[in-house]
């Protein structure tokens, strides 16, 4: 079987990719996708930890189901707000939306 | 869980049930006043039910929640803030032309989420509460959907809070991989037994990033001024009180024991000390040059979280009294300040600049007086709640010998005095006549309702009462 450390490494990589997407992409929807990627990196970590170390406990599986549900709710609310952002500003480019600074 | 456990959860279950009831009511009759009334009734019923929880303290309800004295005290603070924010929202949103019923629904849910966080004993409860609070706040911040600033603030909060939740979750996954448990108690055991475990420590630090974001600790504070400025005033008050109170209660639950059990300069203690120092210094320095009262209060809240963290790092029994007392004083003062601002604003036209408040005392002496007391309390002047809160924090810090933090707290508080006094002087200056032909319009958009007047009076009384007569509250806080 693949060593556990590799899976942790992949999940850290996935998390970093999500974070990079969040920082570099100026499109609000793409930034939200970065957040989803970060959440899924955590899920991968949970599942791997369950499979390798604690196969007798169901904690991790329940946690993953919980996260999937919550991420869906968050995406739904987030997209609604971004839709409204588009209606107000005519764009979803985060660089162009700067009414407040100081 | 048995039926016998149920009464302990009433203060949380009642607002949750009220949210469902409100949802059903709205399908039959859409009426903003009715919606606000139902929400307030829910909060009041929750506050009354605290007596039932307080009757049987310190017992775990399932493995997810612990209802102890700490939880009950924070529930009381959160429900009180929930009630007052809904009172302020009624007057503030009166001129909003869009539907305003859902505001109260979302606000009930946000407070329930905060209460879950304050009582959680398990990562699942922590995450569920955090997300219930965050997702409700996204919508609440962007609630006046015709106001571009509110929508901008909502999107900023959405993306950054989403990222911070991901950090929390990844941290949970790492700690789970290291320990095989999701309960706080087991985490405590592992952290004290293996303080050097990289995976575990990495997980805890990532959770700290998320909590630090919610508390707006430096360097996770960048969202704060923009969100404070853009969000509608009652929601700004909510972000400053309920969201921070819940996050700090959670932090105390999760790590106070660990900080105490470990030797003085463990990795975690050093991280927390750096966060506290940075928050106190940066928060106060950035507030100095701020001309916008909402942004000024944002920076002031950053500094205040640094003060609270000082008590947290000190640990010990003193901290267990100092943290809730400090928060009670902080939340009452912030609610009073935002309450006054709410009464002078509408969603379309908010009074935000310090200049807008010039000469307020000559038109609305009572509002100006309350705002003065609130700012003095935030500055920590004697006879106000803020002074005693800071006093207990300092006592805790000195008892633990955290001198760097104590000295920084005292010095930066002196700095803070300057910008609070700048606002207070503006309140009592005569309105500008020569330079500007017409001074900025200071008009009450609507007459003060009896309910709001009562709420503001209660806040004023509490500010002074907590400042001069602390013994009933201290009695309440005596740790079990």
mmCIF file with all atom_site columns, N, CA and C in Angstrom, chain A residues 4 11-12 15 22 31 35 38-39 41-42 45-46 49 53-54 59-60 66-67 70 74 77-78 81 84-85 88-89 94 97-102, chain B residues 127-128 131 135 138-139 145-146 148-149 151-152 155 158-159 162-163 166-167 169-170 172-174 176-180 182 206 226 229-230 295 299:
data_model
loop_
_atom_site.group_PDB
_atom_site.id
_atom_site.type_symbol
_atom_site.label_atom_id
_atom_site.label_alt_id
_atom_site.label_comp_id
_atom_site.label_asym_id
_atom_site.label_entity_id
_atom_site.label_seq_id
_atom_site.pdbx_PDB_ins_code
_atom_site.Cartn_x
_atom_site.Cartn_y
_atom_site.Cartn_z
_atom_site.occupancy
_atom_site.B_iso_or_equiv
_atom_site.pdbx_formal_charge
_atom_site.auth_seq_id
_atom_site.auth_comp_id
_atom_site.auth_asym_id
_atom_site.auth_atom_id
_atom_site.pdbx_PDB_model_num
ATOM 1   N N  . UNK A 1 4   ? 1.515   6.259  4.210   1.00 0.00 ? 4   UNK A N  1
ATOM 2   C CA . UNK A 1 4   ? 0.593   7.301  4.665   1.00 0.00 ? 4   UNK A CA 1
ATOM 3   C C  . UNK A 1 4   ? 1.151   8.701  4.407   1.00 0.00 ? 4   UNK A C  1
ATOM 4   N N  . UNK A 1 11  ? -2.362  15.648 0.080   1.00 0.00 ? 11  UNK A N  1
ATOM 5   C CA . UNK A 1 11  ? -3.427  16.513 0.604   1.00 0.00 ? 11  UNK A CA 1
ATOM 6   C C  . UNK A 1 11  ? -2.892  17.909 0.912   1.00 0.00 ? 11  UNK A C  1
ATOM 7   N N  . UNK A 1 12  ? -1.631  17.974 1.398   1.00 0.00 ? 12  UNK A N  1
ATOM 8   C CA . UNK A 1 12  ? -1.044  19.295 1.642   1.00 0.00 ? 12  UNK A CA 1
ATOM 9   C C  . UNK A 1 12  ? -0.874  20.046 0.320   1.00 0.00 ? 12  UNK A C  1
ATOM 10  N N  . UNK A 1 15  ? -4.195  21.302 -0.780  1.00 0.00 ? 15  UNK A N  1
ATOM 11  C CA . UNK A 1 15  ? -4.562  22.459 0.038   1.00 0.00 ? 15  UNK A CA 1
ATOM 12  C C  . UNK A 1 15  ? -3.810  23.698 -0.441  1.00 0.00 ? 15  UNK A C  1
ATOM 13  N N  . UNK A 1 22  ? -6.888  30.764 -4.562  1.00 0.00 ? 22  UNK A N  1
ATOM 14  C CA . UNK A 1 22  ? -7.606  31.798 -3.822  1.00 0.00 ? 22  UNK A CA 1
ATOM 15  C C  . UNK A 1 22  ? -6.881  33.131 -3.906  1.00 0.00 ? 22  UNK A C  1
ATOM 16  N N  . UNK A 1 31  ? -12.095 31.944 -7.031  1.00 0.00 ? 31  UNK A N  1
ATOM 17  C CA . UNK A 1 31  ? -11.607 31.988 -5.657  1.00 0.00 ? 31  UNK A CA 1
ATOM 18  C C  . UNK A 1 31  ? -12.425 31.042 -4.776  1.00 0.00 ? 31  UNK A C  1
ATOM 19  N N  . UNK A 1 35  ? -11.430 27.632 -2.456  1.00 0.00 ? 35  UNK A N  1
ATOM 20  C CA . UNK A 1 35  ? -11.857 27.267 -1.101  1.00 0.00 ? 35  UNK A CA 1
ATOM 21  C C  . UNK A 1 35  ? -12.364 25.824 -1.078  1.00 0.00 ? 35  UNK A C  1
ATOM 22  N N  . UNK A 1 38  ? -9.573  23.430 -1.019  1.00 0.00 ? 38  UNK A N  1
ATOM 23  C CA . UNK A 1 38  ? -8.957  23.337 0.306   1.00 0.00 ? 38  UNK A CA 1
ATOM 24  C C  . UNK A 1 38  ? -9.787  22.432 1.219   1.00 0.00 ? 38  UNK A C  1
ATOM 25  N N  . UNK A 1 39  ? -11.120 22.568 1.149   1.00 0.00 ? 39  UNK A N  1
ATOM 26  C CA . UNK A 1 39  ? -11.980 21.723 1.985   1.00 0.00 ? 39  UNK A CA 1
ATOM 27  C C  . UNK A 1 39  ? -11.799 20.254 1.610   1.00 0.00 ? 39  UNK A C  1
ATOM 28  N N  . UNK A 1 41  ? -9.180  18.866 0.300   1.00 0.00 ? 41  UNK A N  1
ATOM 29  C CA . UNK A 1 41  ? -7.878  18.387 0.767   1.00 0.00 ? 41  UNK A CA 1
ATOM 30  C C  . UNK A 1 41  ? -8.015  17.855 2.192   1.00 0.00 ? 41  UNK A C  1
ATOM 31  N N  . UNK A 1 42  ? -8.766  18.591 3.025   1.00 0.00 ? 42  UNK A N  1
ATOM 32  C CA . UNK A 1 42  ? -8.984  18.142 4.400   1.00 0.00 ? 42  UNK A CA 1
ATOM 33  C C  . UNK A 1 42  ? -9.734  16.817 4.410   1.00 0.00 ? 42  UNK A C  1
ATOM 34  N N  . UNK A 1 45  ? -7.511  13.933 3.728   1.00 0.00 ? 45  UNK A N  1
ATOM 35  C CA . UNK A 1 45  ? -6.719  13.687 4.921   1.00 0.00 ? 45  UNK A CA 1
ATOM 36  C C  . UNK A 1 45  ? -7.499  12.848 5.936   1.00 0.00 ? 45  UNK A C  1
ATOM 37  N N  . UNK A 1 46  ? -8.750  13.226 6.145   1.00 0.00 ? 46  UNK A N  1
ATOM 38  C CA . UNK A 1 46  ? -9.615  12.489 7.083   1.00 0.00 ? 46  UNK A CA 1
ATOM 39  C C  . UNK A 1 46  ? -9.756  11.034 6.655   1.00 0.00 ? 46  UNK A C  1
ATOM 40  N N  . UNK A 1 49  ? -6.530  9.040  7.057   1.00 0.00 ? 49  UNK A N  1
ATOM 41  C CA . UNK A 1 49  ? -6.235  8.747  8.466   1.00 0.00 ? 49  UNK A CA 1
ATOM 42  C C  . UNK A 1 49  ? -7.122  7.611  8.958   1.00 0.00 ? 49  UNK A C  1
ATOM 43  N N  . UNK A 1 53  ? -4.972  4.289  9.928   1.00 0.00 ? 53  UNK A N  1
ATOM 44  C CA . UNK A 1 53  ? -4.698  4.187  11.360  1.00 0.00 ? 53  UNK A CA 1
ATOM 45  C C  . UNK A 1 53  ? -5.887  3.767  12.212  1.00 0.00 ? 53  UNK A C  1
ATOM 46  N N  . UNK A 1 54  ? -7.076  4.260  11.886  1.00 0.00 ? 54  UNK A N  1
ATOM 47  C CA . UNK A 1 54  ? -8.210  4.043  12.797  1.00 0.00 ? 54  UNK A CA 1
ATOM 48  C C  . UNK A 1 54  ? -9.390  3.431  12.064  1.00 0.00 ? 54  UNK A C  1
ATOM 49  N N  . UNK A 1 59  ? -15.568 8.050  13.218  1.00 0.00 ? 59  UNK A N  1
ATOM 50  C CA . UNK A 1 59  ? -15.504 9.507  13.371  1.00 0.00 ? 59  UNK A CA 1
ATOM 51  C C  . UNK A 1 59  ? -15.187 10.223 12.057  1.00 0.00 ? 59  UNK A C  1
ATOM 52  N N  . UNK A 1 60  ? -14.123 9.743  11.391  1.00 0.00 ? 60  UNK A N  1
ATOM 53  C CA . UNK A 1 60  ? -13.656 10.446 10.209  1.00 0.00 ? 60  UNK A CA 1
ATOM 54  C C  . UNK A 1 60  ? -14.684 10.405 9.091   1.00 0.00 ? 60  UNK A C  1
ATOM 55  N N  . UNK A 1 66  ? -20.256 15.290 6.932   1.00 0.00 ? 66  UNK A N  1
ATOM 56  C CA . UNK A 1 66  ? -20.634 16.595 7.471   1.00 0.00 ? 66  UNK A CA 1
ATOM 57  C C  . UNK A 1 66  ? -20.030 17.712 6.622   1.00 0.00 ? 66  UNK A C  1
ATOM 58  N N  . UNK A 1 67  ? -18.746 17.538 6.296   1.00 0.00 ? 67  UNK A N  1
ATOM 59  C CA . UNK A 1 67  ? -18.048 18.585 5.546   1.00 0.00 ? 67  UNK A CA 1
ATOM 60  C C  . UNK A 1 67  ? -18.638 18.732 4.151   1.00 0.00 ? 67  UNK A C  1
ATOM 61  N N  . UNK A 1 70  ? -21.858 20.666 4.448   1.00 0.00 ? 70  UNK A N  1
ATOM 62  C CA . UNK A 1 70  ? -21.658 22.077 4.771   1.00 0.00 ? 70  UNK A CA 1
ATOM 63  C C  . UNK A 1 70  ? -21.053 22.820 3.594   1.00 0.00 ? 70  UNK A C  1
ATOM 64  N N  . UNK A 1 74  ? -22.429 26.114 1.787   1.00 0.00 ? 74  UNK A N  1
ATOM 65  C CA . UNK A 1 74  ? -21.604 27.305 1.660   1.00 0.00 ? 74  UNK A CA 1
ATOM 66  C C  . UNK A 1 74  ? -21.514 27.738 0.196   1.00 0.00 ? 74  UNK A C  1
ATOM 67  N N  . UNK A 1 77  ? -24.873 29.452 -0.887  1.00 0.00 ? 77  UNK A N  1
ATOM 68  C CA . UNK A 1 77  ? -24.992 30.825 -0.387  1.00 0.00 ? 77  UNK A CA 1
ATOM 69  C C  . UNK A 1 77  ? -23.967 31.727 -1.069  1.00 0.00 ? 77  UNK A C  1
ATOM 70  N N  . UNK A 1 78  ? -22.737 31.203 -1.221  1.00 0.00 ? 78  UNK A N  1
ATOM 71  C CA . UNK A 1 78  ? -21.674 31.998 -1.824  1.00 0.00 ? 78  UNK A CA 1
ATOM 72  C C  . UNK A 1 78  ? -22.007 32.391 -3.247  1.00 0.00 ? 78  UNK A C  1
ATOM 73  N N  . UNK A 1 81  ? -24.533 35.164 -3.399  1.00 0.00 ? 81  UNK A N  1
ATOM 74  C CA . UNK A 1 81  ? -23.963 36.479 -3.101  1.00 0.00 ? 81  UNK A CA 1
ATOM 75  C C  . UNK A 1 81  ? -23.146 36.980 -4.287  1.00 0.00 ? 81  UNK A C  1
ATOM 76  N N  . UNK A 1 84  ? -25.331 38.345 -6.915  1.00 0.00 ? 84  UNK A N  1
ATOM 77  C CA . UNK A 1 84  ? -25.768 39.690 -6.556  1.00 0.00 ? 84  UNK A CA 1
ATOM 78  C C  . UNK A 1 84  ? -24.642 40.700 -6.776  1.00 0.00 ? 84  UNK A C  1
ATOM 79  N N  . UNK A 1 85  ? -23.414 40.256 -6.529  1.00 0.00 ? 85  UNK A N  1
ATOM 80  C CA . UNK A 1 85  ? -22.247 41.111 -6.786  1.00 0.00 ? 85  UNK A CA 1
ATOM 81  C C  . UNK A 1 85  ? -22.216 41.494 -8.259  1.00 0.00 ? 85  UNK A C  1
ATOM 82  N N  . UNK A 1 88  ? -24.754 44.137 -9.062  1.00 0.00 ? 88  UNK A N  1
ATOM 83  C CA . UNK A 1 88  ? -24.399 45.474 -8.558  1.00 0.00 ? 88  UNK A CA 1
ATOM 84  C C  . UNK A 1 88  ? -23.278 46.104 -9.370  1.00 0.00 ? 88  UNK A C  1
ATOM 85  N N  . UNK A 1 89  ? -22.230 45.297 -9.642  1.00 0.00 ? 89  UNK A N  1
ATOM 86  C CA . UNK A 1 89  ? -21.009 45.874 -10.193 1.00 0.00 ? 89  UNK A CA 1
ATOM 87  C C  . UNK A 1 89  ? -20.819 45.574 -11.674 1.00 0.00 ? 89  UNK A C  1
ATOM 88  N N  . UNK A 1 94  ? -12.437 40.562 -8.691  1.00 0.00 ? 94  UNK A N  1
ATOM 89  C CA . UNK A 1 94  ? -12.259 41.120 -7.344  1.00 0.00 ? 94  UNK A CA 1
ATOM 90  C C  . UNK A 1 94  ? -11.391 42.371 -7.348  1.00 0.00 ? 94  UNK A C  1
ATOM 91  N N  . UNK A 1 97  ? -13.487 45.563 -7.776  1.00 0.00 ? 97  UNK A N  1
ATOM 92  C CA . UNK A 1 97  ? -14.513 45.854 -6.771  1.00 0.00 ? 97  UNK A CA 1
ATOM 93  C C  . UNK A 1 97  ? -13.824 46.424 -5.545  1.00 0.00 ? 97  UNK A C  1
ATOM 94  N N  . UNK A 1 98  ? -13.601 47.709 -5.555  1.00 0.00 ? 98  UNK A N  1
ATOM 95  C CA . UNK A 1 98  ? -12.879 48.331 -4.436  1.00 0.00 ? 98  UNK A CA 1
ATOM 96  C C  . UNK A 1 98  ? -13.492 49.686 -4.118  1.00 0.00 ? 98  UNK A C  1
ATOM 97  N N  . UNK A 1 99  ? -14.639 49.658 -3.467  1.00 0.00 ? 99  UNK A N  1
ATOM 98  C CA . UNK A 1 99  ? -15.231 50.928 -3.033  1.00 0.00 ? 99  UNK A CA 1
ATOM 99  C C  . UNK A 1 99  ? -14.571 51.407 -1.752  1.00 0.00 ? 99  UNK A C  1
ATOM 100 N N  . UNK A 1 100 ? -14.083 50.431 -0.953  1.00 0.00 ? 100 UNK A N  1
ATOM 101 C CA . UNK A 1 100 ? -13.578 50.781 0.373   1.00 0.00 ? 100 UNK A CA 1
ATOM 102 C C  . UNK A 1 100 ? -12.076 50.545 0.428   1.00 0.00 ? 100 UNK A C  1
ATOM 103 N N  . UNK A 1 101 ? -11.368 51.470 0.929   1.00 0.00 ? 101 UNK A N  1
ATOM 104 C CA . UNK A 1 101 ? -9.958  51.290 1.215   1.00 0.00 ? 101 UNK A CA 1
ATOM 105 C C  . UNK A 1 101 ? -9.555  52.345 2.238   1.00 0.00 ? 101 UNK A C  1
ATOM 106 N N  . UNK A 1 102 ? -8.415  52.113 2.893   1.00 0.00 ? 102 UNK A N  1
ATOM 107 C CA . UNK A 1 102 ? -7.974  53.141 3.848   1.00 0.00 ? 102 UNK A CA 1
ATOM 108 C C  . UNK A 1 102 ? -7.374  52.521 5.084   1.00 0.00 ? 102 UNK A C  1
ATOM 109 N N  . UNK B 2 127 ? -17.096 22.655 14.300  1.00 0.00 ? 127 UNK B N  1
ATOM 110 C CA . UNK B 2 127 ? -17.174 23.011 12.884  1.00 0.00 ? 127 UNK B CA 1
ATOM 111 C C  . UNK B 2 127 ? -18.599 23.367 12.473  1.00 0.00 ? 127 UNK B C  1
ATOM 112 N N  . UNK B 2 128 ? -19.559 22.589 12.987  1.00 0.00 ? 128 UNK B N  1
ATOM 113 C CA . UNK B 2 128 ? -20.959 22.852 12.654  1.00 0.00 ? 128 UNK B CA 1
ATOM 114 C C  . UNK B 2 128 ? -21.372 24.236 13.151  1.00 0.00 ? 128 UNK B C  1
ATOM 115 N N  . UNK B 2 131 ? -19.687 27.017 11.068  1.00 0.00 ? 131 UNK B N  1
ATOM 116 C CA . UNK B 2 131 ? -20.253 27.218 9.737   1.00 0.00 ? 131 UNK B CA 1
ATOM 117 C C  . UNK B 2 131 ? -21.658 27.810 9.807   1.00 0.00 ? 131 UNK B C  1
ATOM 118 N N  . UNK B 2 135 ? -21.958 31.100 7.670   1.00 0.00 ? 135 UNK B N  1
ATOM 119 C CA . UNK B 2 135 ? -22.820 31.149 6.491   1.00 0.00 ? 135 UNK B CA 1
ATOM 120 C C  . UNK B 2 135 ? -23.957 32.143 6.718   1.00 0.00 ? 135 UNK B C  1
ATOM 121 N N  . UNK B 2 138 ? -22.476 35.609 6.182   1.00 0.00 ? 138 UNK B N  1
ATOM 122 C CA . UNK B 2 138 ? -22.275 36.034 4.788   1.00 0.00 ? 138 UNK B CA 1
ATOM 123 C C  . UNK B 2 138 ? -23.506 36.780 4.300   1.00 0.00 ? 138 UNK B C  1
ATOM 124 N N  . UNK B 2 139 ? -24.666 36.137 4.539   1.00 0.00 ? 139 UNK B N  1
ATOM 125 C CA . UNK B 2 139 ? -25.901 36.721 4.012   1.00 0.00 ? 139 UNK B CA 1
ATOM 126 C C  . UNK B 2 139 ? -26.243 38.007 4.767   1.00 0.00 ? 139 UNK B C  1
ATOM 127 N N  . UNK B 2 145 ? -29.246 44.342 -0.384  1.00 0.00 ? 145 UNK B N  1
ATOM 128 C CA . UNK B 2 145 ? -28.571 43.918 -1.617  1.00 0.00 ? 145 UNK B CA 1
ATOM 129 C C  . UNK B 2 145 ? -28.501 45.018 -2.658  1.00 0.00 ? 145 UNK B C  1
ATOM 130 N N  . UNK B 2 146 ? -29.112 46.175 -2.392  1.00 0.00 ? 146 UNK B N  1
ATOM 131 C CA . UNK B 2 146 ? -28.956 47.295 -3.319  1.00 0.00 ? 146 UNK B CA 1
ATOM 132 C C  . UNK B 2 146 ? -27.767 48.178 -2.925  1.00 0.00 ? 146 UNK B C  1
ATOM 133 N N  . UNK B 2 148 ? -24.048 48.719 -2.681  1.00 0.00 ? 148 UNK B N  1
ATOM 134 C CA . UNK B 2 148 ? -22.854 48.093 -3.258  1.00 0.00 ? 148 UNK B CA 1
ATOM 135 C C  . UNK B 2 148 ? -21.812 47.770 -2.197  1.00 0.00 ? 148 UNK B C  1
ATOM 136 N N  . UNK B 2 149 ? -21.653 48.676 -1.220  1.00 0.00 ? 149 UNK B N  1
ATOM 137 C CA . UNK B 2 149 ? -20.637 48.453 -0.205  1.00 0.00 ? 149 UNK B CA 1
ATOM 138 C C  . UNK B 2 149 ? -20.923 47.206 0.620   1.00 0.00 ? 149 UNK B C  1
ATOM 139 N N  . UNK B 2 151 ? -22.586 44.571 -0.346  1.00 0.00 ? 151 UNK B N  1
ATOM 140 C CA . UNK B 2 151 ? -22.343 43.386 -1.173  1.00 0.00 ? 151 UNK B CA 1
ATOM 141 C C  . UNK B 2 151 ? -20.842 43.122 -1.279  1.00 0.00 ? 151 UNK B C  1
ATOM 142 N N  . UNK B 2 152 ? -20.064 44.205 -1.468  1.00 0.00 ? 152 UNK B N  1
ATOM 143 C CA . UNK B 2 152 ? -18.607 44.052 -1.545  1.00 0.00 ? 152 UNK B CA 1
ATOM 144 C C  . UNK B 2 152 ? -18.077 43.438 -0.246  1.00 0.00 ? 152 UNK B C  1
ATOM 145 N N  . UNK B 2 155 ? -18.920 39.715 -0.051  1.00 0.00 ? 155 UNK B N  1
ATOM 146 C CA . UNK B 2 155 ? -18.079 38.832 -0.864  1.00 0.00 ? 155 UNK B CA 1
ATOM 147 C C  . UNK B 2 155 ? -16.701 38.671 -0.236  1.00 0.00 ? 155 UNK B C  1
ATOM 148 N N  . UNK B 2 158 ? -17.090 36.386 2.633   1.00 0.00 ? 158 UNK B N  1
ATOM 149 C CA . UNK B 2 158 ? -17.372 35.037 2.141   1.00 0.00 ? 158 UNK B CA 1
ATOM 150 C C  . UNK B 2 158 ? -16.085 34.309 1.779   1.00 0.00 ? 158 UNK B C  1
ATOM 151 N N  . UNK B 2 159 ? -15.245 34.956 0.974   1.00 0.00 ? 159 UNK B N  1
ATOM 152 C CA . UNK B 2 159 ? -14.055 34.264 0.483   1.00 0.00 ? 159 UNK B CA 1
ATOM 153 C C  . UNK B 2 159 ? -13.044 34.046 1.607   1.00 0.00 ? 159 UNK B C  1
ATOM 154 N N  . UNK B 2 162 ? -14.454 31.595 4.209   1.00 0.00 ? 162 UNK B N  1
ATOM 155 C CA . UNK B 2 162 ? -14.419 30.258 3.631   1.00 0.00 ? 162 UNK B CA 1
ATOM 156 C C  . UNK B 2 162 ? -13.023 29.672 3.741   1.00 0.00 ? 162 UNK B C  1
ATOM 157 N N  . UNK B 2 163 ? -12.018 30.485 3.399   1.00 0.00 ? 163 UNK B N  1
ATOM 158 C CA . UNK B 2 163 ? -10.639 30.002 3.490   1.00 0.00 ? 163 UNK B CA 1
ATOM 159 C C  . UNK B 2 163 ? -10.281 29.685 4.938   1.00 0.00 ? 163 UNK B C  1
ATOM 160 N N  . UNK B 2 166 ? -11.596 26.445 5.916   1.00 0.00 ? 166 UNK B N  1
ATOM 161 C CA . UNK B 2 166 ? -10.805 25.361 5.340   1.00 0.00 ? 166 UNK B CA 1
ATOM 162 C C  . UNK B 2 166 ? -9.555  25.113 6.178   1.00 0.00 ? 166 UNK B C  1
ATOM 163 N N  . UNK B 2 167 ? -8.937  26.200 6.670   1.00 0.00 ? 167 UNK B N  1
ATOM 164 C CA . UNK B 2 167 ? -7.775  26.040 7.552   1.00 0.00 ? 167 UNK B CA 1
ATOM 165 C C  . UNK B 2 167 ? -8.159  25.262 8.808   1.00 0.00 ? 167 UNK B C  1
ATOM 166 N N  . UNK B 2 169 ? -10.573 23.190 9.212   1.00 0.00 ? 169 UNK B N  1
ATOM 167 C CA . UNK B 2 169 ? -10.882 21.808 8.893   1.00 0.00 ? 169 UNK B CA 1
ATOM 168 C C  . UNK B 2 169 ? -9.621  20.996 8.621   1.00 0.00 ? 169 UNK B C  1
ATOM 169 N N  . UNK B 2 170 ? -8.685  21.593 7.880   1.00 0.00 ? 170 UNK B N  1
ATOM 170 C CA . UNK B 2 170 ? -7.443  20.887 7.599   1.00 0.00 ? 170 UNK B CA 1
ATOM 171 C C  . UNK B 2 170 ? -6.681  20.623 8.894   1.00 0.00 ? 170 UNK B C  1
ATOM 172 N N  . UNK B 2 172 ? -8.062  20.207 11.804  1.00 0.00 ? 172 UNK B N  1
ATOM 173 C CA . UNK B 2 172 ? -8.766  19.108 12.465  1.00 0.00 ? 172 UNK B CA 1
ATOM 174 C C  . UNK B 2 172 ? -8.341  17.777 11.875  1.00 0.00 ? 172 UNK B C  1
ATOM 175 N N  . UNK B 2 173 ? -8.223  17.731 10.530  1.00 0.00 ? 173 UNK B N  1
ATOM 176 C CA . UNK B 2 173 ? -7.836  16.477 9.878   1.00 0.00 ? 173 UNK B CA 1
ATOM 177 C C  . UNK B 2 173 ? -6.435  16.056 10.316  1.00 0.00 ? 173 UNK B C  1
ATOM 178 N N  . UNK B 2 174 ? -5.516  17.022 10.424  1.00 0.00 ? 174 UNK B N  1
ATOM 179 C CA . UNK B 2 174 ? -4.151  16.687 10.849  1.00 0.00 ? 174 UNK B CA 1
ATOM 180 C C  . UNK B 2 174 ? -4.148  16.192 12.295  1.00 0.00 ? 174 UNK B C  1
ATOM 181 N N  . UNK B 2 176 ? -6.550  14.814 13.807  1.00 0.00 ? 176 UNK B N  1
ATOM 182 C CA . UNK B 2 176 ? -7.172  13.494 13.815  1.00 0.00 ? 176 UNK B CA 1
ATOM 183 C C  . UNK B 2 176 ? -6.178  12.424 13.373  1.00 0.00 ? 176 UNK B C  1
ATOM 184 N N  . UNK B 2 177 ? -5.415  12.737 12.338  1.00 0.00 ? 177 UNK B N  1
ATOM 185 C CA . UNK B 2 177 ? -4.407  11.772 11.876  1.00 0.00 ? 177 UNK B CA 1
ATOM 186 C C  . UNK B 2 177 ? -3.395  11.489 12.982  1.00 0.00 ? 177 UNK B C  1
ATOM 187 N N  . UNK B 2 178 ? -3.064  12.509 13.773  1.00 0.00 ? 178 UNK B N  1
ATOM 188 C CA . UNK B 2 178 ? -2.050  12.340 14.808  1.00 0.00 ? 178 UNK B CA 1
ATOM 189 C C  . UNK B 2 178 ? -2.593  11.646 16.054  1.00 0.00 ? 178 UNK B C  1
ATOM 190 N N  . UNK B 2 179 ? -3.867  11.846 16.364  1.00 0.00 ? 179 UNK B N  1
ATOM 191 C CA . UNK B 2 179 ? -4.370  11.360 17.647  1.00 0.00 ? 179 UNK B CA 1
ATOM 192 C C  . UNK B 2 179 ? -5.493  10.335 17.513  1.00 0.00 ? 179 UNK B C  1
ATOM 193 N N  . UNK B 2 180 ? -6.207  10.335 16.390  1.00 0.00 ? 180 UNK B N  1
ATOM 194 C CA . UNK B 2 180 ? -7.323  9.409  16.239  1.00 0.00 ? 180 UNK B CA 1
ATOM 195 C C  . UNK B 2 180 ? -8.541  9.798  17.032  1.00 0.00 ? 180 UNK B C  1
ATOM 196 N N  . UNK B 2 182 ? -11.527 13.141 17.952  1.00 0.00 ? 182 UNK B N  1
ATOM 197 C CA . UNK B 2 182 ? -12.053 14.453 17.595  1.00 0.00 ? 182 UNK B CA 1
ATOM 198 C C  . UNK B 2 182 ? -12.553 15.203 18.826  1.00 0.00 ? 182 UNK B C  1
ATOM 199 N N  . UNK B 2 206 ? -2.950  25.288 12.539  1.00 0.00 ? 206 UNK B N  1
ATOM 200 C CA . UNK B 2 206 ? -3.882  25.615 11.458  1.00 0.00 ? 206 UNK B CA 1
ATOM 201 C C  . UNK B 2 206 ? -5.262  25.954 12.006  1.00 0.00 ? 206 UNK B C  1
ATOM 202 N N  . UNK B 2 226 ? -12.700 46.661 6.277   1.00 0.00 ? 226 UNK B N  1
ATOM 203 C CA . UNK B 2 226 ? -13.609 46.719 5.135   1.00 0.00 ? 226 UNK B CA 1
ATOM 204 C C  . UNK B 2 226 ? -14.973 46.124 5.464   1.00 0.00 ? 226 UNK B C  1
ATOM 205 N N  . UNK B 2 229 ? -16.868 48.410 7.721   1.00 0.00 ? 229 UNK B N  1
ATOM 206 C CA . UNK B 2 229 ? -17.376 49.604 7.052   1.00 0.00 ? 229 UNK B CA 1
ATOM 207 C C  . UNK B 2 229 ? -18.546 49.279 6.142   1.00 0.00 ? 229 UNK B C  1
ATOM 208 N N  . UNK B 2 230 ? -18.439 48.164 5.398   1.00 0.00 ? 230 UNK B N  1
ATOM 209 C CA . UNK B 2 230 ? -19.447 47.875 4.395   1.00 0.00 ? 230 UNK B CA 1
ATOM 210 C C  . UNK B 2 230 ? -20.717 47.265 4.958   1.00 0.00 ? 230 UNK B C  1
ATOM 211 N N  . UNK B 2 295 ? -14.488 52.071 11.025  1.00 0.00 ? 295 UNK B N  1
ATOM 212 C CA . UNK B 2 295 ? -13.157 51.491 10.885  1.00 0.00 ? 295 UNK B CA 1
ATOM 213 C C  . UNK B 2 295 ? -12.358 51.650 12.170  1.00 0.00 ? 295 UNK B C  1
ATOM 214 N N  . UNK B 2 299 ? -10.484 48.640 14.287  1.00 0.00 ? 299 UNK B N  1
ATOM 215 C CA . UNK B 2 299 ? -9.116  48.534 14.809  1.00 0.00 ? 299 UNK B CA 1
ATOM 216 C C  . UNK B 2 299 ? -9.129  48.407 16.322  1.00 0.00 ? 299 UNK B C  1
#
